[in-house]
Coordinates of C-alpha atoms in Angstrom, one line a residue:
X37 CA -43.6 -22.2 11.9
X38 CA -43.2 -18.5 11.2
X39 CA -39.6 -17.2 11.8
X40 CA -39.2 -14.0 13.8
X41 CA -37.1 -11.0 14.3
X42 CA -34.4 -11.7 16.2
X43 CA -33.2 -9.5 19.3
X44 CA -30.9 -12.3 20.9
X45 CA -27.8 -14.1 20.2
X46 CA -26.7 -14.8 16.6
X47 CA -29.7 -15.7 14.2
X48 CA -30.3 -18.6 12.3
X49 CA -31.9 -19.0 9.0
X50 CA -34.9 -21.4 10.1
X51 CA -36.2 -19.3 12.8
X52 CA -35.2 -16.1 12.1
X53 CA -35.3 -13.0 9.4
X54 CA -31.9 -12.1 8.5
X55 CA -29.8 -11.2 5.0
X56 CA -27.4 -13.3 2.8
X57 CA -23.8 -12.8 4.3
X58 CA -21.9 -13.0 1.4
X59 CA -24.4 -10.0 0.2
X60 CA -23.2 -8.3 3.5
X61 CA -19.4 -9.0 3.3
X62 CA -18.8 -9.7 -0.6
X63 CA -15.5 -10.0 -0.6
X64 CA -15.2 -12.6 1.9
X65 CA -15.1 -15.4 -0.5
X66 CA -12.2 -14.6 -2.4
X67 CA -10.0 -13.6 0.8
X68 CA -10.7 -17.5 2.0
X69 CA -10.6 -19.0 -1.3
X70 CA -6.8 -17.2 -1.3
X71 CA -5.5 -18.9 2.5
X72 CA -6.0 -15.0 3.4
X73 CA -6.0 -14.0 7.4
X74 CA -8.4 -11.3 7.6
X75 CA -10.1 -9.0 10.5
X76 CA -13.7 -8.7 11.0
X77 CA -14.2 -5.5 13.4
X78 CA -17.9 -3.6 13.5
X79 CA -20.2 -2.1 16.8
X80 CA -21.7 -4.6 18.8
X81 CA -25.4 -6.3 17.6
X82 CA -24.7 -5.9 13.8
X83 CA -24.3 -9.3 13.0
X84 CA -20.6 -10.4 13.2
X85 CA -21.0 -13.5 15.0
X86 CA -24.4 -14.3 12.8
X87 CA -22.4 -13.7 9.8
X88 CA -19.8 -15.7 10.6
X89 CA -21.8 -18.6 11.8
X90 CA -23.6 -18.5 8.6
X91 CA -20.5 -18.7 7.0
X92 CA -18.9 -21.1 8.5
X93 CA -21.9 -23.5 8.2
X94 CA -22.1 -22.8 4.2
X95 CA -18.6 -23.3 3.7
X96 CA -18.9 -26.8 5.7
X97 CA -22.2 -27.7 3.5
X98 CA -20.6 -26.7 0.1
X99 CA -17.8 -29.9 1.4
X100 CA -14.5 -27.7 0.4
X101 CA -13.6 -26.8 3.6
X102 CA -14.4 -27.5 7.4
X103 CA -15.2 -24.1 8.8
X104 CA -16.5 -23.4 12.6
X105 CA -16.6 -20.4 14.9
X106 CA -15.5 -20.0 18.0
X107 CA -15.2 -18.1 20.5
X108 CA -12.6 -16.4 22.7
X109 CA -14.3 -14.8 25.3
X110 CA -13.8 -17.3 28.2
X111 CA -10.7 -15.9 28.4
X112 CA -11.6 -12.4 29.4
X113 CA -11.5 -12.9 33.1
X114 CA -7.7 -14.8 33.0
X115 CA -4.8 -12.7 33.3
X116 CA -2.5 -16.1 33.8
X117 CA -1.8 -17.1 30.3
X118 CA -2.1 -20.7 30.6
X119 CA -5.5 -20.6 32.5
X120 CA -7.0 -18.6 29.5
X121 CA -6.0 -21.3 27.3
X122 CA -7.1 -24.0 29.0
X123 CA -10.8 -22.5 29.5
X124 CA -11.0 -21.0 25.6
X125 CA -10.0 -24.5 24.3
X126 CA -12.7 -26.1 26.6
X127 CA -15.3 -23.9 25.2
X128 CA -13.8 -24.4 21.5
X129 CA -14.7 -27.8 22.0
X130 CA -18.5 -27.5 22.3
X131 CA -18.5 -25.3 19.8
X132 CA -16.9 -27.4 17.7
X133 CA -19.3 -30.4 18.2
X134 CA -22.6 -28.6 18.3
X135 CA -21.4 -27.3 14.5
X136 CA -19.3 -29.9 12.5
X137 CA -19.9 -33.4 12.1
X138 CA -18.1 -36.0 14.1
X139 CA -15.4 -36.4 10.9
X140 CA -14.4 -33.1 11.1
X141 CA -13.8 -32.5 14.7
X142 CA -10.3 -32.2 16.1
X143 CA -8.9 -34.9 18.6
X144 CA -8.2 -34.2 21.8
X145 CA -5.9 -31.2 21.9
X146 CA -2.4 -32.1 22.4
X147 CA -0.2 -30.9 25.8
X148 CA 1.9 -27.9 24.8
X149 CA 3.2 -25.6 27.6
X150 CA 1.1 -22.5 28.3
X151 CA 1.9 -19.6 26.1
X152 CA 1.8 -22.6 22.9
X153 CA -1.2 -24.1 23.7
X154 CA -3.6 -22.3 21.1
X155 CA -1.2 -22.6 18.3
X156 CA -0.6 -26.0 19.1
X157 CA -4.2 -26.8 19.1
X158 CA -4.8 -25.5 15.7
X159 CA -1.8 -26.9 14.5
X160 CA -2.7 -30.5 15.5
X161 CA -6.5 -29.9 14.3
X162 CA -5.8 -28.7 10.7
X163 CA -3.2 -31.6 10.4
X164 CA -5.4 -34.2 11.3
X165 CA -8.7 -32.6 9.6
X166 CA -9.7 -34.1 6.3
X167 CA -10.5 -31.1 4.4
X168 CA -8.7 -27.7 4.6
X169 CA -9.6 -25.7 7.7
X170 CA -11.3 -22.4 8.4
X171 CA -11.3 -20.9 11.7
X172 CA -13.0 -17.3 13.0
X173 CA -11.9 -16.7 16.2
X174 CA -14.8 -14.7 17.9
X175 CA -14.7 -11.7 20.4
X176 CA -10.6 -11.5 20.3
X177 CA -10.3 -8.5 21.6
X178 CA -12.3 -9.6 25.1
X179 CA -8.5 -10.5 26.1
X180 CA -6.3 -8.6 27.3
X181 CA -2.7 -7.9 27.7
X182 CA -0.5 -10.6 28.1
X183 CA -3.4 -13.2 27.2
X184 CA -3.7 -11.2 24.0
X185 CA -0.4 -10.8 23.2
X186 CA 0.2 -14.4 23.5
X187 CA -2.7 -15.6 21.4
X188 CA -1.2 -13.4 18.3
X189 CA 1.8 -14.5 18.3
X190 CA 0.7 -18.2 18.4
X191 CA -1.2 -17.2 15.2
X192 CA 1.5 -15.6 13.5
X193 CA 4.2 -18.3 14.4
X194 CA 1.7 -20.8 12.9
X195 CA 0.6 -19.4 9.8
X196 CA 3.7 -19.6 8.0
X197 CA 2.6 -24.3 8.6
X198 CA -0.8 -23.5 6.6
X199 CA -2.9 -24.8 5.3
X200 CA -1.5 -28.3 6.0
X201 CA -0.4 -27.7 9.4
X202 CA -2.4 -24.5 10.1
X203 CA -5.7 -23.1 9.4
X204 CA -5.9 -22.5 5.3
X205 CA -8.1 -19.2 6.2
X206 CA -8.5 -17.2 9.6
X207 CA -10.4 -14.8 11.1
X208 CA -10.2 -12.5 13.7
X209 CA -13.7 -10.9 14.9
X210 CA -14.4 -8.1 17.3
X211 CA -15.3 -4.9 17.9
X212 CA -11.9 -3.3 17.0
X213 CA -9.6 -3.4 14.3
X214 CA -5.9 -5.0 14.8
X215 CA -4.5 -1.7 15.2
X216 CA -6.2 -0.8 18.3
X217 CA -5.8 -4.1 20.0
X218 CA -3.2 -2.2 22.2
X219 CA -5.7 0.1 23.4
X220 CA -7.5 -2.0 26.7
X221 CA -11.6 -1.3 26.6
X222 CA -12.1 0.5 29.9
X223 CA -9.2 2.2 31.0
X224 CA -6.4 3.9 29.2
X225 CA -3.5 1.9 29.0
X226 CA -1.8 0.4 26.3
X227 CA -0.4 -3.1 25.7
X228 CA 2.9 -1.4 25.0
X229 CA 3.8 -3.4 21.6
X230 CA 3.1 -3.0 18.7
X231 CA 0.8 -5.9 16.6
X232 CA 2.4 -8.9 16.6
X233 CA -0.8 -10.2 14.5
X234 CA 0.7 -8.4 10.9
X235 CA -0.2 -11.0 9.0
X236 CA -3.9 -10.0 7.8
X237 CA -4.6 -9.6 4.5
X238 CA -7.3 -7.3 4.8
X239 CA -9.7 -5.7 7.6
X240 CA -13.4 -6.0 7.2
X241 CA -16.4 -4.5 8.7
X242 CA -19.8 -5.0 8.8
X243 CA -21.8 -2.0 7.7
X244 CA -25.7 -0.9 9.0
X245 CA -28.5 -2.3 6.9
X246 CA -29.2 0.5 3.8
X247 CA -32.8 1.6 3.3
X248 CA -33.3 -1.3 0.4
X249 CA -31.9 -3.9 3.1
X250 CA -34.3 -2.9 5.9
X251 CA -37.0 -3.1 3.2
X252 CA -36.1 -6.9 2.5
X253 CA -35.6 -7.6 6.0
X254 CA -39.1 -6.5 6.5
X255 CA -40.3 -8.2 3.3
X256 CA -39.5 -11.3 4.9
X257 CA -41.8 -11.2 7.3
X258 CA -45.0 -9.8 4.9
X259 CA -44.0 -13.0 2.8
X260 CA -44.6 -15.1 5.1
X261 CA -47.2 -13.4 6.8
X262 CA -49.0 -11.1 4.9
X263 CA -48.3 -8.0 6.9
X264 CA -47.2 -5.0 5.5
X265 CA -45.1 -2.0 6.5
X266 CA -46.0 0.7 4.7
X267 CA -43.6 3.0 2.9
X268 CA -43.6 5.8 5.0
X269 CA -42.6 3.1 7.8
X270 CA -39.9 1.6 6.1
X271 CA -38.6 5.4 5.5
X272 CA -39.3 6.0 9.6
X273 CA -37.6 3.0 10.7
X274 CA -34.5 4.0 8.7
X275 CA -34.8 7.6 10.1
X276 CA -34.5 6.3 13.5
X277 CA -32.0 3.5 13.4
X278 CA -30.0 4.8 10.6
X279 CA -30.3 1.0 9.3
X280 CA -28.4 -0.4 12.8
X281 CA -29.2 -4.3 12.7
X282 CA -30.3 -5.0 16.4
X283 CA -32.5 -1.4 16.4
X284 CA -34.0 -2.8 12.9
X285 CA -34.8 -5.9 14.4
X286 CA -36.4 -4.9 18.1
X287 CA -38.4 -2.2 16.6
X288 CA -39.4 -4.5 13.6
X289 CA -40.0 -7.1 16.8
X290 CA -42.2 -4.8 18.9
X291 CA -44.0 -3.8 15.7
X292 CA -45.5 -7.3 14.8
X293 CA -46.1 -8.5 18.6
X294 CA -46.6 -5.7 20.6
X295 CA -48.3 -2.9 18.7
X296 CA -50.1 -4.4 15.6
X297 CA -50.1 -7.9 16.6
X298 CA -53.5 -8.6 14.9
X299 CA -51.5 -8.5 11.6
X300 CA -53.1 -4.9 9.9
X301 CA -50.2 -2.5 7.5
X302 CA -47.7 -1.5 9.7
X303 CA -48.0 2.3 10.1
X304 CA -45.7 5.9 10.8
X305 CA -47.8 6.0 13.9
X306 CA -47.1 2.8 14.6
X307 CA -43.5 3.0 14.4
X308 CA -43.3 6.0 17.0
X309 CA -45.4 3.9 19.0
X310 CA -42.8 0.8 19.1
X311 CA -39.9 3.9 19.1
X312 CA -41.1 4.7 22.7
X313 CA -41.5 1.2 23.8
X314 CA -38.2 0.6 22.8
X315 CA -36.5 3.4 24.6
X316 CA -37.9 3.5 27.7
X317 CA -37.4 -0.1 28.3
X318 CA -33.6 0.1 28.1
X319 CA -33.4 -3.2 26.6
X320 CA -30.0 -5.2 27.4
X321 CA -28.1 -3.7 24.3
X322 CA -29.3 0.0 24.7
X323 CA -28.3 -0.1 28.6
X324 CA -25.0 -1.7 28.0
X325 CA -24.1 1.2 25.7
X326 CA -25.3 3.7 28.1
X327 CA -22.9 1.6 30.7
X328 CA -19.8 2.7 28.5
X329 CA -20.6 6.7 29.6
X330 CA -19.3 6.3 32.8
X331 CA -15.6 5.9 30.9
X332 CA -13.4 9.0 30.9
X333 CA -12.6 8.8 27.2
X334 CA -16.1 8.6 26.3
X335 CA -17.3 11.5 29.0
X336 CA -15.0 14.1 27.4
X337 CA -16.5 13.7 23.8
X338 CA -20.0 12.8 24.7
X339 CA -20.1 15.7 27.1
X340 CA -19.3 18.9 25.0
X341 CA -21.5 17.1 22.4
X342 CA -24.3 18.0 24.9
X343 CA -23.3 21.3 25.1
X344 CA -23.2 21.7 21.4
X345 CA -19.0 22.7 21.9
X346 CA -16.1 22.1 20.1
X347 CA -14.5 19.5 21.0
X348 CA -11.4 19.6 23.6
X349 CA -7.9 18.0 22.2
X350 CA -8.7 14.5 22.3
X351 CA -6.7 11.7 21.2
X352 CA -7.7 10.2 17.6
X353 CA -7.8 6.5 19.6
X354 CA -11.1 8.0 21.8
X355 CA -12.8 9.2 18.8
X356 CA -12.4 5.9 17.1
X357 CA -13.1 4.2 20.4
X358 CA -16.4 5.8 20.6
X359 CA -17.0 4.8 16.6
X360 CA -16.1 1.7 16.7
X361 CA -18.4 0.7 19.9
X362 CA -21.5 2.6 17.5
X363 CA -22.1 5.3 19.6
X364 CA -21.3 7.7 17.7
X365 CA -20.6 8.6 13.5
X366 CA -19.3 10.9 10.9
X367 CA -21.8 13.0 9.5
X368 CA -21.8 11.4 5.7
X369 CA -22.2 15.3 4.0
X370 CA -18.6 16.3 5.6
X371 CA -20.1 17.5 8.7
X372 CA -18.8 16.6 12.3
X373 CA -19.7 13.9 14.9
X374 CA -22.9 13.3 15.7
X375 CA -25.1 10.3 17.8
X376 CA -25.2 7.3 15.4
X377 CA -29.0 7.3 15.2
X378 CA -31.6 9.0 17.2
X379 CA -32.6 5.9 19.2
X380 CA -29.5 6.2 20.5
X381 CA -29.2 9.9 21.2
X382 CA -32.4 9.8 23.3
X383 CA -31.2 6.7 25.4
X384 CA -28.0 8.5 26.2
X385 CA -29.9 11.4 27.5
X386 CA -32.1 9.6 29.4
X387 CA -29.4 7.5 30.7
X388 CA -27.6 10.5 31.9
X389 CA -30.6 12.3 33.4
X390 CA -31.8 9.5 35.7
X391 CA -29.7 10.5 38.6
X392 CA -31.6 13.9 38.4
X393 CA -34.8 12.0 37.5
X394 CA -34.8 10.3 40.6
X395 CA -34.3 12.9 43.0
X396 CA -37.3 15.1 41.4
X397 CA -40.3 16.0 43.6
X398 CA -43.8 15.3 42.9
X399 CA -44.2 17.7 40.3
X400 CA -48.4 18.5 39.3
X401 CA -49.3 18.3 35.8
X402 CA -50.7 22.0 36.1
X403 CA -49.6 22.6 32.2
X404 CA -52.5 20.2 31.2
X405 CA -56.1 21.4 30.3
X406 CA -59.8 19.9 31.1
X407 CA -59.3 18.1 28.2
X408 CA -56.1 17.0 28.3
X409 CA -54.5 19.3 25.7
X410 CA -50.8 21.2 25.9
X411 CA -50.9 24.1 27.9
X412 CA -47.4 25.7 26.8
X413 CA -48.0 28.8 28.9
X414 CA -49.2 26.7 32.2
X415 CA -45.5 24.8 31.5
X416 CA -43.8 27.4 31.5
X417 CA -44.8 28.6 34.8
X418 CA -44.9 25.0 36.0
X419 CA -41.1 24.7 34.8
X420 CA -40.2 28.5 36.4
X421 CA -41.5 27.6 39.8
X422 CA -39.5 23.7 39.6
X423 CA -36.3 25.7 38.4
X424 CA -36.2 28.3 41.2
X425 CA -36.8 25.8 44.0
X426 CA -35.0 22.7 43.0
X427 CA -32.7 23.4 40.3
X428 CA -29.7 24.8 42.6
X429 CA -29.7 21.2 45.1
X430 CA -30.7 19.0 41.5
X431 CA -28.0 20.4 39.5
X432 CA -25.0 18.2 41.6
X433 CA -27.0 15.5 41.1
X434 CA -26.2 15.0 37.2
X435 CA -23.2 12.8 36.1
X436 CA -21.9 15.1 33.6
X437 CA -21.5 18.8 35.2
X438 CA -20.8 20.8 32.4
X439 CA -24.3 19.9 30.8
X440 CA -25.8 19.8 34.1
X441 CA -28.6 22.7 33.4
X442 CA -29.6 20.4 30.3
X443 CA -29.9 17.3 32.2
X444 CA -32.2 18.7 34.4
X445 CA -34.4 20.8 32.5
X446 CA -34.6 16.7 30.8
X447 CA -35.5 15.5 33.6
X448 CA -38.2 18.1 34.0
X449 CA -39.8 17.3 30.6
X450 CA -39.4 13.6 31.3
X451 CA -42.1 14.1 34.0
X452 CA -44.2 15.7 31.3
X453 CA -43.7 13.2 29.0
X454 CA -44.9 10.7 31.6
X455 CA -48.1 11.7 31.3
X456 CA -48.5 11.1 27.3
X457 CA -46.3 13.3 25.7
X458 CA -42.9 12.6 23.4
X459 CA -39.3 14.4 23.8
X460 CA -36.9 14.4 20.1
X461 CA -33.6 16.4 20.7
X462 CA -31.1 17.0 18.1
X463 CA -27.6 17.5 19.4
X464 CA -24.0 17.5 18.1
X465 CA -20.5 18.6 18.0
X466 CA -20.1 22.5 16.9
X467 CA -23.7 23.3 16.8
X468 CA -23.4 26.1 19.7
X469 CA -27.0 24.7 21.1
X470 CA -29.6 21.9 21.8
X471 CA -32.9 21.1 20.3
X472 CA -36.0 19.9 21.9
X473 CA -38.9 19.6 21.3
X474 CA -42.2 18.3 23.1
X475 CA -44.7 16.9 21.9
X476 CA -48.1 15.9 23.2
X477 CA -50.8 15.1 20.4
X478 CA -51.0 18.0 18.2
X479 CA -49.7 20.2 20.2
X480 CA -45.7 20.9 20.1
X481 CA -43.3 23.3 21.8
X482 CA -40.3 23.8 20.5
X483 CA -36.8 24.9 22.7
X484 CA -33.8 26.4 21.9
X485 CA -31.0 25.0 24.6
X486 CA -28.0 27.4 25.0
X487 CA -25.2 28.2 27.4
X488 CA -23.6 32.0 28.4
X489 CA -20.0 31.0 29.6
X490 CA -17.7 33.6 30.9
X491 CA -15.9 35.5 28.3
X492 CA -18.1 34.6 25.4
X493 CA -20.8 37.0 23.9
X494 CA -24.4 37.0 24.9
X495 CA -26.0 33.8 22.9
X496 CA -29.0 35.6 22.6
X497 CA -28.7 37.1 19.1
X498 CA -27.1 33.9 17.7
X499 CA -29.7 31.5 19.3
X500 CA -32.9 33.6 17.9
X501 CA -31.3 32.8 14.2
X502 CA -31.0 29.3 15.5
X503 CA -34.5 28.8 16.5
X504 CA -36.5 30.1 13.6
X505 CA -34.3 28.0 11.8
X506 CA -35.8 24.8 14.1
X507 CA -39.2 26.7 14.2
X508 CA -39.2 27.1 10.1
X509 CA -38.2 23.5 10.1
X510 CA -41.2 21.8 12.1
X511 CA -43.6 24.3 10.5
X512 CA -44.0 26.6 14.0
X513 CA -44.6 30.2 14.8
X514 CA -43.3 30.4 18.4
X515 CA -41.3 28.7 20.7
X516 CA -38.5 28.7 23.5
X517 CA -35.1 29.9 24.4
X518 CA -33.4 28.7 27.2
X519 CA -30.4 30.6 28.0
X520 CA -28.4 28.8 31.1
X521 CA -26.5 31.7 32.6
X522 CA -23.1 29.8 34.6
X523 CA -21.0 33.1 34.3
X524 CA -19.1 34.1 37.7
X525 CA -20.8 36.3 39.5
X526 CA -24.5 36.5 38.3
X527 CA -27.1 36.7 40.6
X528 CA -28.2 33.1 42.6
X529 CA -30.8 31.3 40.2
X530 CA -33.9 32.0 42.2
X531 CA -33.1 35.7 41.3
X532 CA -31.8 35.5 37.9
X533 CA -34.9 32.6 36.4
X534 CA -37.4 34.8 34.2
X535 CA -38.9 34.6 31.6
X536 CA -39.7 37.1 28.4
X537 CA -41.4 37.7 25.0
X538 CA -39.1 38.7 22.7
X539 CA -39.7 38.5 18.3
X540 CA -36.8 36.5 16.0
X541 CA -35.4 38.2 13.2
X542 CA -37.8 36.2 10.9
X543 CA -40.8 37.5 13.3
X544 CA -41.7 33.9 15.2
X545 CA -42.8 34.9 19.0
X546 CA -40.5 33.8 20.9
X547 CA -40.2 33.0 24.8
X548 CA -37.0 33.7 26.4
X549 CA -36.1 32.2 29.3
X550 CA -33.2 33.1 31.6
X551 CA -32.3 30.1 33.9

């Protein structure tokens, strides 16, 4: 049977695609070879728990060591300390069977008072298993508080017994490094101690797929197939995923069964095509990123990023909050933060404009000709009308106010996508603006987003530069700027929404649009 690409729970070799995990995390070996304690942090869908697994069932096979995973995450709901133990060391127990042969499992665990009963568990498993023991404790940091506290301190107490008494080699895997353990996902309060777990030998992470990885991921699949992604794919894929595993996979996924399921070369087109799909579906991983918007932390960082700002004082925790979940990443040349690929810069926007998106009227798709072509100037009348009636009772309806304006203008051009067209945006911190542009066949129109606060200088001159810089770049002569005017005092927006023609200072027509 073919394998696939796998969008789903941790992969497995005989039905699935997926890379060596030593070739992923090289240095593993030695760290377990030397009894090390190590971390494992990366984003979520990037292959932790797969690599692990994989692991774990090589290191068993090779017949050095016994290794298993399992996980903590039963314990998430618990805030009793010995209820969480009891439930994690029930679901240790499948795990444990469903992976290791009958000679390696542990006995039954022993009775130990609550606050013991983890260590005591491993304690009585490694000194009873035959061959040295090696444990990676999945999603750690889905406890919290007082159940955390407890379980690292259990660890440390033990590991001074290994490897007789203890696990020879350990493992602790989630989404955050050691150090931010204090810092509780979803609010912002801290654990109040420092780590007690400061026995690690070294903190690992999993990094995206590089260009030459997604290539032999994909090779896979023509191997035992025969279909082919072209180049220009492979570099398009990259592009849009910036080599993130579970992005890799689904478009890779909707690629082979969706679009070209007949088996031809794989092409750029067809890429887009499985792009689009991918978005607008909001697949379980996508909309549980989007979920983590609704957090303070993440509003005042994702917010101004919208806007194009400088970002407010923020603590260094939120920043690496946001990085470590793979929202967001440093730009590689030195620059700032921006989105950590464009699949997931457009499913934030979206995300964020579907209040607004709902509460649009029927809106005609006047900016279309006979033929179905891009009428930019019909569009721009189309888009003047919808902005003087309805932009004033849509703007409260946006989740982020500051960026309101661009949310709905979104919204707007998420109707005219709708009807066969394709939104790209390009936003970041410091950039003073937004990019769109609009796509529908061959024909494009390209925007310029900007905002006149009070006390700052008029945008204008600054965003012309900034568009025939965008224009020069998608090989244009004219397109938009969209000036959203939130000083005190100017004149309601049914009076103040125009529109002129004005030239850049490299001579591309130019629309200017006062909102």
């Amino acid at each position: 049977m073919t394998r696939r690409f796998n969008t789903a729970g941790p992969c497995n070799p005989e039905d699935h695609y997926l890379l060596p995990t030593l070739r992923r995390l090289p240095d593993v070996r030695q760290i377990i070879d030397d009894k090390g304690y190590f971390i494992l942090h990366a984003p979520r869908q990037v292959g932790k728990t797969t690599s692990l697994v994989c692991l774990g069932q090589e290191l068993t096979r090779e017949g050095k060591y016994a290794s298993a995973l399992v996980s903590m995450e039963v314990g998430q709901p618990f805030r009793d300390v010995g209820a969480a133990e009891l439930a994690v060391l029930d679901s240790w127990r499948d795990n444990i069977e469903h992976n290791l042969p009958p000679d390696l499992w542990p006995r039954p665990w022993p009775e130990a008072p609550p606050g013991r009963r983890i260590g005591a568990a491993l304690h009585a498993w490694a000194k009873a298993c035959p061959r040295p023991l090696v444990v990676f404790l999945d999603e750690i940091d889905a406890l919290r508080d007082e159940v955390l506290i407890s379980v690292l301190r259990q660890l440390r107490a033990g590991y001074g017994n290994r490897p007789q008494q203890f696990p020879w080699s350990l493992a602790l895997c989630g989404l955050r490094d050691v150090r931010d353990y204090k810092v509780a996902e979803g609010h912002e309060g801290r654990l109040g101690t420092a780590s007690p777990f400061n026995i690690k030998v070294e903190s690992l992470t999993l990094q995206n797929f590089t260009p030459a990885e997604v290539a032999d991921l994909y090779a896979q699949h023509t191997a035992e197939t025969g279909q082919v992604f072209l180049p220009e794919t492979l570099d398009a894929v990259f592009r849009d995923t910036q080599g993130q595993p579970w992005l890799v996979n689904a478009l890779a996924r909707q690629l082979v069964q969706v679009v070209v399921p007949d088996g031809r070369a794989v092409t750029a087109a067809d890429e887009e095509a499985a792009r689009q799909i991918l978005i607008r579906r909001m697949d379980t991983h996508l909309d549980s990123l989007a979920d983590k918007l609704r957090e303070p932390r993440v509003k005042r960082i994702i917010e101004p990023m919208l806007l194009g700002e400088v970002l407010p004082a923020v603590p260094e925790e939120d920043l690496r909050y946001l990085i470590d979940l793979g929202l967001l990443r440093m730009e590689e040349s030195g620059g700032g933060l921006e989105m950590a690929n464009p699949i997931y810069a457009e499913v934030i926007v979206r995300h964020l404009a579907l209040g607004v998106q709902a509460s649009l009227p029927q809106i005609p798709a006047t900016w279309l000709t006979p033929e179905g072509r891009l009428d930019a100037g019909k569009l721009l009348a189309a888009f003047l009308e919808f902005w003087r009636e309805h932009a004033e009772a849509l703007l409260g309806a946006a989740s982020y106010p500051e960026a309101a304006p661009h949310l709905v203008l979104m919204a707007f051009l998420h109707r005219v996508e709708n009807g066969g067209g394709v939104v790209t945006r390009e936003y970041a911190v410091n950039r003073g603006r937004l990019d769109l542009c609009l796509r529908r066949g061959a024909d494009r129109v390209a925007m310029e987003l900007k905002v006149w606060k009070a006390g700052r200088t008029n945008p204008v001159p600054k965003g012309l530069v900034q568009l025939d810089r965008y224009l020069l770049g998608l090989g244009l002569q004219e397109g938009w700027l969209v000036v959203f005017d939130q000083r005190p005092g100017v004149a309601p927006i049914e009076e103040r929404t125009r529109s002129e023609q004005v030239m850049s200072p490299a001579g591309h027509r130019v629309t200017l649009l006062w909102a």
